[in-house]
Short mmCIF file of C-alpha atoms in Angstrom, two decimals:
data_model
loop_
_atom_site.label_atom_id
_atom_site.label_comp_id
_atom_site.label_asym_id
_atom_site.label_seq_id
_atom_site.Cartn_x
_atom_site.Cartn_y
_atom_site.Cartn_z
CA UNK A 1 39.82 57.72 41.88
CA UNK A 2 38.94 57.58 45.51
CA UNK A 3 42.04 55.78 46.82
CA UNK A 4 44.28 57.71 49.20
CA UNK A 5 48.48 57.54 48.52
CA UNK A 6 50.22 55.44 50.93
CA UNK A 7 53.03 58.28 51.65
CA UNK A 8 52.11 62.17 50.84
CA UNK A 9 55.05 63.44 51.15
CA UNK A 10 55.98 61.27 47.62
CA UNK A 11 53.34 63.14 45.40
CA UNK A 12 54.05 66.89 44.61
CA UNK A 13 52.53 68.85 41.50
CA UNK A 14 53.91 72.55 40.67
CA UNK A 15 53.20 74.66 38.12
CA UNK A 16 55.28 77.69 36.70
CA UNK A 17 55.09 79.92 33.97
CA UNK A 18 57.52 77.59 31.95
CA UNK A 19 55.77 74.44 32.39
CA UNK A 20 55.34 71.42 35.32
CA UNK A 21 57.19 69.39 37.45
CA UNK A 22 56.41 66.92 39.71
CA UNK A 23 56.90 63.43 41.05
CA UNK A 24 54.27 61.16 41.59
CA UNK A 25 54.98 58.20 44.14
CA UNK A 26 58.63 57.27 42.67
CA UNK A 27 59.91 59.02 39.87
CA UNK A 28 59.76 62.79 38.85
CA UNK A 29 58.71 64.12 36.22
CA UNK A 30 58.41 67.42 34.21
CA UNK A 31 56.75 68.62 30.94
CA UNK A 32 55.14 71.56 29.22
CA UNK A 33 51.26 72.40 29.26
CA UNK A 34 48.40 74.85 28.37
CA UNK A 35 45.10 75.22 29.46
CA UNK A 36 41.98 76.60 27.64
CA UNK A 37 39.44 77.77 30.39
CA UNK A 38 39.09 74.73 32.85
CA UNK A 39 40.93 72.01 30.29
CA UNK A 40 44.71 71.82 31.23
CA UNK A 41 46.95 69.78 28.30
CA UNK A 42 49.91 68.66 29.21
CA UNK A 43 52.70 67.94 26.98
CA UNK A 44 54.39 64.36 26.81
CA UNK A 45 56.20 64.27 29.64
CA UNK A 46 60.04 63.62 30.63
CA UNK A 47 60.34 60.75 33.75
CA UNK A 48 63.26 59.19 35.57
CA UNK A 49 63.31 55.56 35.54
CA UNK A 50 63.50 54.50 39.09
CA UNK A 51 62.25 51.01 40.37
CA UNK A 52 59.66 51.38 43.32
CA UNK A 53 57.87 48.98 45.06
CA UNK A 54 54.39 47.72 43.61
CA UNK A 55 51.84 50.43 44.95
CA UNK A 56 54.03 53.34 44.03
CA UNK A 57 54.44 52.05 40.60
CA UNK A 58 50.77 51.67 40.27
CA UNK A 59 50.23 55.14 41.39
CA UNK A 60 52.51 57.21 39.25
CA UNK A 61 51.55 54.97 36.28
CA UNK A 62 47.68 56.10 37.15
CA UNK A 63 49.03 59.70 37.07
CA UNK A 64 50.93 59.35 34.30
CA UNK A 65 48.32 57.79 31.86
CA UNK A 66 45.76 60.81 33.38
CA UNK A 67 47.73 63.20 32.07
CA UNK A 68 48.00 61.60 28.61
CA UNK A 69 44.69 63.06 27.90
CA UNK A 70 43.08 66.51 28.63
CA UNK A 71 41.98 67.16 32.06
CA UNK A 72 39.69 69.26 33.74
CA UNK A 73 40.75 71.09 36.36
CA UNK A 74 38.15 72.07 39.45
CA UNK A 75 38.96 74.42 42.17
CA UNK A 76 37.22 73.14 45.54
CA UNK A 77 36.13 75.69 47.76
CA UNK A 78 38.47 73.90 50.93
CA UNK A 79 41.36 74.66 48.55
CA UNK A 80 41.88 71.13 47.12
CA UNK A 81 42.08 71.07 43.21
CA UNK A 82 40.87 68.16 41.35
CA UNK A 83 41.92 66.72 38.07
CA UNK A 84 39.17 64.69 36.02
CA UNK A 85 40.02 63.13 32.66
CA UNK A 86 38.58 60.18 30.51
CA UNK A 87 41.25 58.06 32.40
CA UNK A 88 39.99 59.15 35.94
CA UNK A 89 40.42 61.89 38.72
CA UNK A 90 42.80 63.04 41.51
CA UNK A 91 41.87 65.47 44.35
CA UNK A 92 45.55 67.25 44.90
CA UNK A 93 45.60 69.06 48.52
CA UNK A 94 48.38 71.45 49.86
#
């Protein structure tokens, strides 16, 4: 939603054929999905149960509770991809 992550290299999002995996500030996580046209579902999704400080919690709970709803996903010309939802948006870059 417009706030950059305090470490990068804590946030990682791939796909494969199987499903997605991922950690998002602290934990990692990994699930199933589908997508119809731009609308990516993703399955409930399996997390380890690390403690992190505050603003890593905060973030992976924000990415978390997107994903509990349908998303949209955007390609951006400069190669970003966004994620919008009912319960916000992240801009993902590689």
């Amino acid at each position: 939603n417009g706030s950059d992550v305090p470490n990068g290299a804590d946030y990682a999002l791939n796909f494969t054929d199987n499903g997605l995996a991922g950690r998002a500030g602290c934990n990692r996580f990994n699930g199933s999905y589908r997508t119809e046209g731009e609308r990516l579902t993703v399955s409930p999704l399996a997390v380890t149960r690390m403690a992190c400080p505050g603003v890593f919690m905060a973030h992976e709970r924000f990415v978390l509770d997107l994903f509990g709803a349908p998303v949209r996903v955007d390609f951006r010309r400069d190669g970003a991809v966004v994620l919008s939802g009912e319960r916000g948006w992240i801009r993902l870059e590689r």
